[in-house]
Coordinates of C-alpha atoms and ligand atoms in Angstrom, one line a residue:
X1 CA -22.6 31.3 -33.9
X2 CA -24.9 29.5 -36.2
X3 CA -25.7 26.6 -34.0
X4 CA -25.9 26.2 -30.0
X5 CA -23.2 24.1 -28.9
X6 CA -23.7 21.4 -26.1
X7 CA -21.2 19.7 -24.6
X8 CA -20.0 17.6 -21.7
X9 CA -17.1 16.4 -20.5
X10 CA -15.6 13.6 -18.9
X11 CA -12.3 13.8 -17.1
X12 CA -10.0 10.9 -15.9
X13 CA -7.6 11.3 -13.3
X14 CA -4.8 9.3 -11.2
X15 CA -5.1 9.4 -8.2
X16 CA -1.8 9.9 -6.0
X17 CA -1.7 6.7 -4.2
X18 CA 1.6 4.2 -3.4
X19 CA 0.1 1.0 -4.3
X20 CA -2.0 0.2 -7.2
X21 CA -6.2 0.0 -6.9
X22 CA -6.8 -3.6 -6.5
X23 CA -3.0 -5.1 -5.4
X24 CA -0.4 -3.7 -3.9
X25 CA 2.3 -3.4 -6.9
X26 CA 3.5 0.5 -7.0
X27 CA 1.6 2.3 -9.0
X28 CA 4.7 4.9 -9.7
X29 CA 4.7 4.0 -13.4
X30 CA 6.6 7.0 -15.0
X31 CA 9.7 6.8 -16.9
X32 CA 9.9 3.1 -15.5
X33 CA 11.5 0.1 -17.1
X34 CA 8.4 -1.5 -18.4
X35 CA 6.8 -4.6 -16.7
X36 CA 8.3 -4.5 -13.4
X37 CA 5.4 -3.7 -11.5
X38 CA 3.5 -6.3 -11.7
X39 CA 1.4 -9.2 -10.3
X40 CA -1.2 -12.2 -10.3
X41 CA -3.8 -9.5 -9.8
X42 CA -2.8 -6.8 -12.5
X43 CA -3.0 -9.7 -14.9
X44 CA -6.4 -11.2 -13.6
X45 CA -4.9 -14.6 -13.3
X46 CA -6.6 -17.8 -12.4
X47 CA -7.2 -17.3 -8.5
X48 CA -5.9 -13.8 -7.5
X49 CA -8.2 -11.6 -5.5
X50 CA -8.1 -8.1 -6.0
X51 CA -8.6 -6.0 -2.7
X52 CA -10.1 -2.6 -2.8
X53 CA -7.2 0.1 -1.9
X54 CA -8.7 2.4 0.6
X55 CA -6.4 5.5 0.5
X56 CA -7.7 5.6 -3.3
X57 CA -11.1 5.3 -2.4
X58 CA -10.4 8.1 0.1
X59 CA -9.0 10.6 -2.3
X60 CA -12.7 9.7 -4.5
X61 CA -14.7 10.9 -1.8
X62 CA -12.2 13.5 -1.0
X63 CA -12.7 14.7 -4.1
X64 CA -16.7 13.9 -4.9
X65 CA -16.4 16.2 -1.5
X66 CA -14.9 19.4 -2.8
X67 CA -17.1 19.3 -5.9
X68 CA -20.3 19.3 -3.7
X69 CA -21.5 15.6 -4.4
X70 CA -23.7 13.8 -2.4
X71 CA -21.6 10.7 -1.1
X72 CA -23.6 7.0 -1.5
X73 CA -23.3 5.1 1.5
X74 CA -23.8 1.8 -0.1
X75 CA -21.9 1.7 -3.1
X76 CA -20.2 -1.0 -4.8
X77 CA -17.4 -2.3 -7.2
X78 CA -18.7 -3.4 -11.3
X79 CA -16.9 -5.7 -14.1
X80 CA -17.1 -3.9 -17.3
X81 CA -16.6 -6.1 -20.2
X82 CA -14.5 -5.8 -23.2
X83 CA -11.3 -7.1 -24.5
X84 CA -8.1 -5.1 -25.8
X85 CA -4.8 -5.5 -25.5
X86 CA -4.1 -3.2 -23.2
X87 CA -6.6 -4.9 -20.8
X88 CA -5.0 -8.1 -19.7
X89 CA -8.2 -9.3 -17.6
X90 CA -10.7 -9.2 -20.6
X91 CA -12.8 -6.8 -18.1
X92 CA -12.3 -3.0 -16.2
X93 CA -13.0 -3.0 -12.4
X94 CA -15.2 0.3 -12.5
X95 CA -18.2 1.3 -11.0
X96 CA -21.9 1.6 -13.2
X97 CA -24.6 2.5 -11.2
X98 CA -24.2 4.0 -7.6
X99 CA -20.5 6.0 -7.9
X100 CA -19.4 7.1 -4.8
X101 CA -20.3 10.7 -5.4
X102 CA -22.9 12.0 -7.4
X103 CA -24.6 15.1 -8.2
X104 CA -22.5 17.8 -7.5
X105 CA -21.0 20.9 -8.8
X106 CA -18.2 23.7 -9.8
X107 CA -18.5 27.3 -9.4
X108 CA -16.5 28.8 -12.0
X109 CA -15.7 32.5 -13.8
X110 CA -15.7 34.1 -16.8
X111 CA -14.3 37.6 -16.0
X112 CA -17.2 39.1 -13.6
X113 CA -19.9 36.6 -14.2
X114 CA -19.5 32.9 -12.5
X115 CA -21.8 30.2 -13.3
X116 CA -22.3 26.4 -12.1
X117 CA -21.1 23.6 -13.8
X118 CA -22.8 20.7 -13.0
X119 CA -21.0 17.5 -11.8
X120 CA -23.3 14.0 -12.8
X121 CA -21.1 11.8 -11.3
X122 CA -17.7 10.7 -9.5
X123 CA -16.8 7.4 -9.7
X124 CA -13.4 4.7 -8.9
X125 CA -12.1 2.7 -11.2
X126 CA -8.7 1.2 -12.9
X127 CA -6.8 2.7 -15.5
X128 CA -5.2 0.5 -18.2
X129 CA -1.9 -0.5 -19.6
X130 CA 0.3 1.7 -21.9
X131 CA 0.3 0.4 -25.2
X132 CA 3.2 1.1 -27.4
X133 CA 3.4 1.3 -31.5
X134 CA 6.4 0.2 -33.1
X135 CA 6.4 0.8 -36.9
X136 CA 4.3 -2.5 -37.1
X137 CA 4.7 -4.0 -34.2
X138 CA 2.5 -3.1 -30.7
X139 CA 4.5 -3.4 -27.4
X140 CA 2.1 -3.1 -24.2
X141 CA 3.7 -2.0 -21.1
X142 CA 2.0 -3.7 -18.0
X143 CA 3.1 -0.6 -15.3
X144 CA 0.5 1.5 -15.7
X145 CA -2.3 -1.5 -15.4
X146 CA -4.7 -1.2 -12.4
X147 CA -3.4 2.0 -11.6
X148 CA -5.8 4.0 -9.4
X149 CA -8.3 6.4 -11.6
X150 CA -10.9 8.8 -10.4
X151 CA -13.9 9.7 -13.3
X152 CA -15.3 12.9 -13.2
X153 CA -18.2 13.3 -15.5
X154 CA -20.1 16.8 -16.0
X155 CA -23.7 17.5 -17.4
X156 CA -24.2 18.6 -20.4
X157 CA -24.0 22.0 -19.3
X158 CA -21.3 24.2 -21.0
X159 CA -21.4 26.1 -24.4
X160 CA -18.8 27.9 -25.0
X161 CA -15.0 27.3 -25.4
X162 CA -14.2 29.7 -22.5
X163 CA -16.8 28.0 -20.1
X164 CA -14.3 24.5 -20.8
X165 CA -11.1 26.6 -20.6
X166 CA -12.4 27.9 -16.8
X167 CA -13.9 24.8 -15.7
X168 CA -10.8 22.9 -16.5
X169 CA -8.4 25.1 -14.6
X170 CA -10.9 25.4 -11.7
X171 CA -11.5 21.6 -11.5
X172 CA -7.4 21.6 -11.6
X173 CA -7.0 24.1 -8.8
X174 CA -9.6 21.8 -6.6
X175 CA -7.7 18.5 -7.2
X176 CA -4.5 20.0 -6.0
X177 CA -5.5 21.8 -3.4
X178 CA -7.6 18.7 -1.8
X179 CA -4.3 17.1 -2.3
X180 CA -5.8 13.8 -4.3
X181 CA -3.8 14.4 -7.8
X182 CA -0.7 16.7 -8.5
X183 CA -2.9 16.8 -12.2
X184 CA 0.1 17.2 -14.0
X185 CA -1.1 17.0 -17.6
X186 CA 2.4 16.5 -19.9
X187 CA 2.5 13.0 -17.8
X188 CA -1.0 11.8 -18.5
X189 CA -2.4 12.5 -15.0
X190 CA -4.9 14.1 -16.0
X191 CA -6.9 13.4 -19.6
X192 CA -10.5 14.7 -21.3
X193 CA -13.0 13.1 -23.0
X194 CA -15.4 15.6 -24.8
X195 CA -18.6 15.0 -25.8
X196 CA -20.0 17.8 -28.2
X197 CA -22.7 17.9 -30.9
X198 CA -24.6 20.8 -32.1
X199 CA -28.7 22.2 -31.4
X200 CA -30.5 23.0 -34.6
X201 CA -32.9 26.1 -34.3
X202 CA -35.8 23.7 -34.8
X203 CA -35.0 22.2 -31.1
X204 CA -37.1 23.7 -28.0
X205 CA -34.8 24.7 -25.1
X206 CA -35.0 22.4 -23.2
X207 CA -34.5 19.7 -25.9
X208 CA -30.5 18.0 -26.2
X209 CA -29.9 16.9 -29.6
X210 CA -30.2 13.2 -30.6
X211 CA -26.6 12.2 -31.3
X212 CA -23.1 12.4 -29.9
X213 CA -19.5 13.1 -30.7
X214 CA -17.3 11.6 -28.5
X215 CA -13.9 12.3 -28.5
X216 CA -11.7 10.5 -26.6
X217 CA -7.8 10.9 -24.9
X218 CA -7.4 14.6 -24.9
X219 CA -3.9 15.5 -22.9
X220 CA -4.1 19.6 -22.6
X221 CA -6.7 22.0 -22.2
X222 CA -4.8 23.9 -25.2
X223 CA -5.6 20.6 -27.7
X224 CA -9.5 20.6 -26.2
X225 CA -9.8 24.0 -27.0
X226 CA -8.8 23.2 -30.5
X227 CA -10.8 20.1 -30.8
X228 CA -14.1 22.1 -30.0
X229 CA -12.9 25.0 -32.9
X230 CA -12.8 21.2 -35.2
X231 CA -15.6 19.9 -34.0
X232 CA -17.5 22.6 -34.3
X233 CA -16.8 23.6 -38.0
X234 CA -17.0 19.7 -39.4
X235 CA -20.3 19.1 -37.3
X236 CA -21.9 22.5 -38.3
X237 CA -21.0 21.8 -42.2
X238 CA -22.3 18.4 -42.0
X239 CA -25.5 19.8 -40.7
X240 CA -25.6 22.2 -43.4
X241 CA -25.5 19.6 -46.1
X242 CA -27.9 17.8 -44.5
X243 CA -26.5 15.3 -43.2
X244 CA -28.6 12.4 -40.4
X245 CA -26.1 13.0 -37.7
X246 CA -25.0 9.9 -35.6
X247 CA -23.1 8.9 -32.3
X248 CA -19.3 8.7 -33.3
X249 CA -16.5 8.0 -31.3
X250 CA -13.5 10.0 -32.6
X251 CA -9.6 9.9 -32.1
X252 CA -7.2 12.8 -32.0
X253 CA -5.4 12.9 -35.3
X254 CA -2.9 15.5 -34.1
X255 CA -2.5 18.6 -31.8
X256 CA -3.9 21.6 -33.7
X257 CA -7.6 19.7 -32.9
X258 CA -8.1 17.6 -36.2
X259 CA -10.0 14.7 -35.2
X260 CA -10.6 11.0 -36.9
X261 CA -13.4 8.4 -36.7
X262 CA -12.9 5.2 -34.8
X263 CA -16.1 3.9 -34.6
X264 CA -20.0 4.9 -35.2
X265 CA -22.2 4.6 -32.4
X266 CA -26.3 3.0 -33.9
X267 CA -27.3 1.8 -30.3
X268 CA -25.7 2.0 -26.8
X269 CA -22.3 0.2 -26.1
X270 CA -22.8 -3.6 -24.6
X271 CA -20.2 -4.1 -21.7
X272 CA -22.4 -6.2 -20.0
X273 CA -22.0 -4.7 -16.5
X274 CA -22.4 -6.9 -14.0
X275 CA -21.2 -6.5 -10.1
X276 CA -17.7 -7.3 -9.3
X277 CA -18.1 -11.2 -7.6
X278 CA -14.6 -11.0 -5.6
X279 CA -15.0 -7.2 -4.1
X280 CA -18.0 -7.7 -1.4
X281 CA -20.4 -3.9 -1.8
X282 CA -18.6 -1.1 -0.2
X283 CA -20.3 0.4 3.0
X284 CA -19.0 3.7 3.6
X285 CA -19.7 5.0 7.4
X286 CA -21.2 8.6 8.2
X287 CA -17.9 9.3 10.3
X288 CA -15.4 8.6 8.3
X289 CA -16.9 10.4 5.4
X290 CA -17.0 13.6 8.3
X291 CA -13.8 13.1 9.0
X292 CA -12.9 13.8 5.2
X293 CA -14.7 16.5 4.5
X294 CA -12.8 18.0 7.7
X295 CA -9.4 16.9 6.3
X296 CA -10.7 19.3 3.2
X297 CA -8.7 22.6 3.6
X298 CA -9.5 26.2 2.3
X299 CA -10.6 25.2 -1.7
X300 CA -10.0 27.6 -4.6
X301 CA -13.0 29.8 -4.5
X302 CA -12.7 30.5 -1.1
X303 CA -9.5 31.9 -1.3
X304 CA -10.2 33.9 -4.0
X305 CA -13.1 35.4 -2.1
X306 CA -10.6 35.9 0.9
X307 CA -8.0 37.9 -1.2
X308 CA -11.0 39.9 -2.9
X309 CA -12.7 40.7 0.5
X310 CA -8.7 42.0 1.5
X311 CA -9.0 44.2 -1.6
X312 CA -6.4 42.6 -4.3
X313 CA -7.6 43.3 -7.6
X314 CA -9.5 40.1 -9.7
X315 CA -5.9 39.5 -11.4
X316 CA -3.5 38.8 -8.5
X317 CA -6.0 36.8 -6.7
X318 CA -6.2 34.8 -9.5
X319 CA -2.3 34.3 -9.8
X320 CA -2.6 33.4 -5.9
X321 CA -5.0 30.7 -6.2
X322 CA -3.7 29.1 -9.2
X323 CA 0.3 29.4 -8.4
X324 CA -0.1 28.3 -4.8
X325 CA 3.2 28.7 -3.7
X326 CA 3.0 32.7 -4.5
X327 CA -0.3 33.2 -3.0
X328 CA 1.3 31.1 0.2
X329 CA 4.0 33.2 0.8
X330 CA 1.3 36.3 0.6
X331 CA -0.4 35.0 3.0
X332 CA 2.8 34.2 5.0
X333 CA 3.6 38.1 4.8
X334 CA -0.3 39.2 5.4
X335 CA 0.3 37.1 9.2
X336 CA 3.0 39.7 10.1
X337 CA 2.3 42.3 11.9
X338 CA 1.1 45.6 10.1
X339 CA 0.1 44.2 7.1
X340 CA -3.7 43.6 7.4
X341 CA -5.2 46.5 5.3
X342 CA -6.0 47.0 2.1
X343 CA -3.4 49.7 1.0
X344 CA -0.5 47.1 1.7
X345 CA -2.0 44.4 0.3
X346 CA -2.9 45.8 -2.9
X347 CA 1.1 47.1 -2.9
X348 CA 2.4 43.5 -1.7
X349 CA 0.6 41.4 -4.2
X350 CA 2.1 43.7 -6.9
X351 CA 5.3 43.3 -5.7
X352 CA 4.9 39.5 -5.1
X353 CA 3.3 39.1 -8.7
X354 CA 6.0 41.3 -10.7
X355 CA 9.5 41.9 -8.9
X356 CA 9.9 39.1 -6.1
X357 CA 8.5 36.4 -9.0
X358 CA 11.0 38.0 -11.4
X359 CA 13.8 37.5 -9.0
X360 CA 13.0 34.2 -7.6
X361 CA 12.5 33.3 -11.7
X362 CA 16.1 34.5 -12.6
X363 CA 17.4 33.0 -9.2
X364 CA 16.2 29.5 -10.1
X365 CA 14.9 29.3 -6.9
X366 CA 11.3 29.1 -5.0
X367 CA 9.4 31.6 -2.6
X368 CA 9.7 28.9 0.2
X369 CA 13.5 28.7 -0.6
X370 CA 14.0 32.7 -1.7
X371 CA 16.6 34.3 0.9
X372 CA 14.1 37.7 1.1
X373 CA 12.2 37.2 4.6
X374 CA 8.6 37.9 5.1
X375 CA 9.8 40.1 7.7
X376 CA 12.1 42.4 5.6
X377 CA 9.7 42.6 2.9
X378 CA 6.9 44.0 4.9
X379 CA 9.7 46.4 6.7
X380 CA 10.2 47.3 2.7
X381 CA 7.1 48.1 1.6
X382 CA 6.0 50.3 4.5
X383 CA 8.8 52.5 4.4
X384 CA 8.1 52.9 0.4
X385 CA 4.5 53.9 1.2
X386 CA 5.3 56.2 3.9
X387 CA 7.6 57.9 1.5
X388 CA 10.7 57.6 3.0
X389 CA 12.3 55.4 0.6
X390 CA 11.7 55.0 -3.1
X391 CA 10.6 52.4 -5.6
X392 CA 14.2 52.3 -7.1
X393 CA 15.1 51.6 -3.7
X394 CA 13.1 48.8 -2.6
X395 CA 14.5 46.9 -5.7
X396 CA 17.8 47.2 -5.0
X397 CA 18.1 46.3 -1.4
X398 CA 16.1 43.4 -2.8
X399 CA 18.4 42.3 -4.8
X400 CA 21.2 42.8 -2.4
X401 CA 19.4 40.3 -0.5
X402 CA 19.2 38.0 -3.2
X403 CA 22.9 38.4 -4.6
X404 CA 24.7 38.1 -1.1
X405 CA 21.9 35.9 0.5
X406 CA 21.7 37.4 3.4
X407 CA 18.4 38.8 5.3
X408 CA 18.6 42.4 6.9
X409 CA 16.7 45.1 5.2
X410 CA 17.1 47.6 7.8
X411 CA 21.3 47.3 7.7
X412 CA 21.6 47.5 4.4
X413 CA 19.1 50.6 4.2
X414 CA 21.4 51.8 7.1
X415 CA 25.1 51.1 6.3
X416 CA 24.5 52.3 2.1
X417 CA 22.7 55.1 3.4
X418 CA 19.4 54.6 1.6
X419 CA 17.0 56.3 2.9
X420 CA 15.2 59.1 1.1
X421 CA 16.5 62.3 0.4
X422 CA 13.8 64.8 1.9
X423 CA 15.9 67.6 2.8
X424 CA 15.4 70.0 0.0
X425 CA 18.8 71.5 -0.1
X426 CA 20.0 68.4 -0.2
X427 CA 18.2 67.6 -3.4
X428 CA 18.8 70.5 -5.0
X429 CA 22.8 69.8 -5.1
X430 CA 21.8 67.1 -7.6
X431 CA 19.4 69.0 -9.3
X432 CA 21.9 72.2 -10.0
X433 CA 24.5 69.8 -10.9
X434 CA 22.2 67.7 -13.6
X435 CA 21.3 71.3 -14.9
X436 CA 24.6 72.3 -15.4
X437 CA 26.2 68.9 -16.7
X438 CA 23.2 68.8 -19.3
X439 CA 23.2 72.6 -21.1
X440 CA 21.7 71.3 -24.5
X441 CA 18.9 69.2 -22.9
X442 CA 17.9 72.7 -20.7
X443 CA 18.1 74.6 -23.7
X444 CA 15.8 72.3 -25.8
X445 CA 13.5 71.6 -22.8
X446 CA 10.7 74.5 -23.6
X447 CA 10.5 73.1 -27.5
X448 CA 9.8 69.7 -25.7
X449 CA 8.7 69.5 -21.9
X450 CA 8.8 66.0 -22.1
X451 CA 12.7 66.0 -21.7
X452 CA 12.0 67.0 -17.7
X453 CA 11.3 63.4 -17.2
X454 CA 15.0 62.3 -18.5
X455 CA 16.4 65.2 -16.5
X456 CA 14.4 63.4 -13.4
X457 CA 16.0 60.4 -14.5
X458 CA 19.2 61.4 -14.4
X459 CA 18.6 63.1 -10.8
X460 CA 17.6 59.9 -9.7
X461 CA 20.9 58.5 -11.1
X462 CA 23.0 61.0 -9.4
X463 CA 21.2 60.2 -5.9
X464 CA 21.6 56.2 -6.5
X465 CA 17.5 56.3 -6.5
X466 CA 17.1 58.4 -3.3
X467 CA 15.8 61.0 -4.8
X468 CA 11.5 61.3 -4.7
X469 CA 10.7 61.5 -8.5
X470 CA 7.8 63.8 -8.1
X471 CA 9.7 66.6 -5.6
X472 CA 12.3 66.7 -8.4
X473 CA 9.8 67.1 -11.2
X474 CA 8.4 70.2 -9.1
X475 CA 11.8 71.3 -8.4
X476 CA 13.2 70.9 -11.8
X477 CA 10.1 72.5 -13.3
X478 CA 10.3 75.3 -10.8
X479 CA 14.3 76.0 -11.8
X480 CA 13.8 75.7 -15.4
X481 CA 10.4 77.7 -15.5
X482 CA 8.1 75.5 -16.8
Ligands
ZN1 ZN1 -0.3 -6.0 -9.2

C-alpha cells in the first residue's frame, strides 16, 4: 500500500444491567412498544435526581479489568453539552477526564504472530434514544434513553484491516466471557466508531498525521471492514490530488462501506464539559475493585493457551474459545477420566468440531441439551484409537444415540454387535464374497489400482463398517496381486 494507514477505534457497548444508568426504568428496550419505559429522570425534568446504578458501574470496571486498565479510585460523573432530539435533557451524563479505567490493553493474533493493542480509555456513560425516520416525519422512541453504555477507546495503534477484524472478535470474546455484555451486534449492543486517516511518506515515524476521519455508528465488523477498503481509496485519491486534508465526521451511506459527510471538523468540538452537579465524585474502594477482579473467570487468551499447551491444533482452540458452549463441553469431556493426553484430545476436538457439531446442528439442539454423554463419548473414542472399532462405527452409534435419545454406548456396541472385525478369516468371508459379486471391477483393477479403494468400500458395506479399512486394503491387494 501506498500510504500507512492509522487508525483507532472507539467501541460502544450496553451493558447487561436490569435498570437503566441513572433511574431505575428497565432498560430491556428491544422489540418494545415504544415509550413505556420511562421517567422524570430519562427526560431530565425540572427536579429529578439521577442516581448512579452500581451493577453498571461494576460491569465498567469489570471490564476496564479484563483489558488490563489501571482502575481510578477517585473518579467522577461529567455533563456533556449538546442538543438533539434524541437527547431529551439538552446534555449526556458521561465521563471526560478521569474514566474509570485507563491505559490498558488487548493481546490479539494474526495467524502465528500476536501483537498489543492498546486500550486509552474505559469510561461510563448513557446511551440515547432511538430516533425513527418516517418518509418526512421523525418519530423518537424514549426506551432506549439512559440506557447503560460502556466506551472503549483504543490508541491509534492498528494498521491493517486484519489487525481490526482480530481485535474486534478478541474484544468480543472478553466481553462475553467477563459476563458484562452478550455483544450481540444485529441488536445494536455493540457499535464502532472508526477513526482513520492516512501517513504521507514525508512524516517521520513517530509522527500521526494532522487530521481525522471519523466515522461514526458502524453495526458489524463485516461493514468496518468495508468502510476501511472506502476510506482508504477516497482518502488516498484525495491525497494524490493534493488535496489539504481536514477533520470530518462521516455517516454510513450503506452496507458495502460507502461513506457520506456530516460535518467538517476546523477546531475541536465545544461540549462544554463540566462535572455532573447532582452525582457527588465516585470513590471506588481498593476491596471491592479486588473482589472484581476475582469474580473475573478464565479470559480468552488463557484458554487458548490451555488448549494449545494440551496439544489441539491453532484451529480448534480457536473454535473453543470463540463458540463457548463447544469448547465447554470439551472441557466437560477432558475432566473424565482417561482423557488427559494429547492423542485424545487432538481426536476429541475433531470430533467435537466436525461430527458432534454436525449432529447437534441438524438436531436443532445444543451441546448442554445433546442426548450423547460425556461419558459415552470418551468410551467412543478410545475404543476407535485402540482399534477395536472403526470410524464408520463411532458415527453410527452416535447417531443411534441421537435418533432414539437414549445414552449407552457400550449396549448398543454390544447388542448390534459392533465391534471390530479382527479375526482374519472372518474378514476374509467378506472379502471373497465382494471379489466374486464384483468380476468386472477385479478384472479392470490392474489397468486402474485405484478401484481397490471402492472394493474396500464395498467390504466395509458388507461388514456394516466393522471391517478395518487398511487390513482389507492389504488383504484385498494380497488376493488380487497387486
Ligand atoms: Zn427512567
Amino acid at each position: 500500500m501506498k500510504y500507512q494507514t492509522v487508525i483507532g477505534l472507539e467501541v460502544h457497548l450496553q451493558a447487561k444491567t436490569n435498570s437503566k444508568m441513572f433511574c431505575s426504568c428497565s432498560s430491556d428496550y428491544f422489540g418494545k412498544e415504544a415509550n413505556i419505559n420511562i421517567c422524570p429522570v430519562c427526560f431530565g425534568l425540572p427536579g429529578a435526581l439521577p442516581v448512579p446504578n452500581e451493577e453498571a458501574i461494576r460491569k465498567c470496571i469489570k471490564l476496564s479489568l479484563a483489558l488490563n486498565c489501571k482502575i481510578n479510585n477517585n473518579s467522577k460523573f461529567d455533563r456533556k453539552n449538546y442538543y438533539y432530539p434524541d437527547l431529551p435533557k439538552g446534555y449526556q451524563i458521561t465521563q471526560s477526564d478521569i474514566p474509570f479505567g485507563e491505559d490498558g490493553y488487548v493481546e490479539i493474533e494474526i495467524g502465528d504472530d500476536s501483537r498489543r493493542i492498546r486500550i486509552k480509555r474505559v469510561h461510563m456513560e448513557e446511551d440515547t434514544a432511538k430516533s425513527i425516520h418516517e418518509g418526512e416525519d421523525t418519530l423518537v422512541d424514549y426506551n432506549k434513553s439512559g440506557t447503560p453504555l460502556i466506551e472503549i477507546v483504543t490508541e491509534p495503534d492498528f494498521q491493517t484491516v486484519e489487525e481490526i477484524a482480530a481485535f474486534a472478535k478478541r474484544l468480543r470474546q472478553i466481553i462475553r466471557y467477563a459476563e458484562v455484555s452478550d455483544a450481540e451486534m444485529q441488536k445494536g449492543q455493540m457499535r464502532f466508531e472508526l477513526n482513520m486517516s492516512l501517513k504521507t511518506p514525508d512524516l517521520a515515524a513517530h509522527e500521526l498525521p494532522d487530521y481525522r476521519i471519523e466515522v461514526k455508528n458502524i453495526g458489524s465488523i463485516s461493514v468496518l471492514e468495508k468502510v476501511i477498503d472506502f476510506e482508504y481509496e477516497r482518502q488516498s485519491i484525495e491525497i494524490d490530488n493534493g488535496k489539504k486534508m481536514i477533520s470530518q465526521t462521516r455517516g454510513l451511506k450503506n452496507m458495502s462501506g460507502e461513506t457520506l459527510l456530516q460535518r467538517t471538523k476546523e477546531s475541536a468540538d465545544d461540549y462544554r464539559y463540566f462535572p455532573e452537579p447532582d452525582i457527588p465524585p465516585i470513590k471506588l474502594d481498593d476491596t471491592w475493585i479486588n473482589e472484581i477482579k476475582e469474580s473475573i473467570k478464565e479470559l480468552p487468551l488463557e484458554r487458548k493457551t490451555r488448549y494449545l499447551e494440551l496439544g489441539l491444533e491453532l484451529e480448534q482452540a480457536d473454535i473453543f474459545i470463540e463458540d463457548t458452549d463447544r469448547g465447554d463441553w470439551f472441557d466437560l469431556v477432558c475432566q473424565e477420566e482417561g482423557s488427559n493426553d494429547t492423542k485424545i484430545a487432538k481426536e476429541l476436538s475433531k470430533w467435537i468440531n466436525s461430527d458432534i457439531a454436525g449432529f447437534v446442528e441438524k438436531r436443532k439442539t445444543s451441546f448442554e441439551k445433546m442426548p450423547l454423554t460425556t461419558k459415552d463419548f470418551l468410551y467412543l473414542l478410545n475404543l476407535l484409537l485402540e482399534n477395536k472399532i472403526t470410524g464408520t462405527v463411532v458415527k453410527k452409534v452416535i447417531e443411534i444415540i441421537f435418533t432414539t435419545g437414549k445414552a449407552g454406548a457400550e449396549e448398543i456396541i454390544k447388542e448390534r454387535n459392533l465391534l471390530q472385525i479382527t479375526d482374519e478369516s472372518e474378514l476374509e468371508k467378506f472379502v471373497d464374497k465382494v471379489i466374486s459379486d464384483n468380476e468386472k471391477v477385479v478384472k479392470d483393477i490392474k489397468k486402474n489400482p485405484n478401484a481397490v479403494k471402492f472394493l474396500v468400500g464395498l467390504v466395509m458395506r458388507e461388514s456394516r463398517g466393522k471391517a478395518n479399512p487398511n487390513t482389507t486394503e492389504e488383504l484385498l491387494k494380497e488376493k488380487l496381486d497387486l
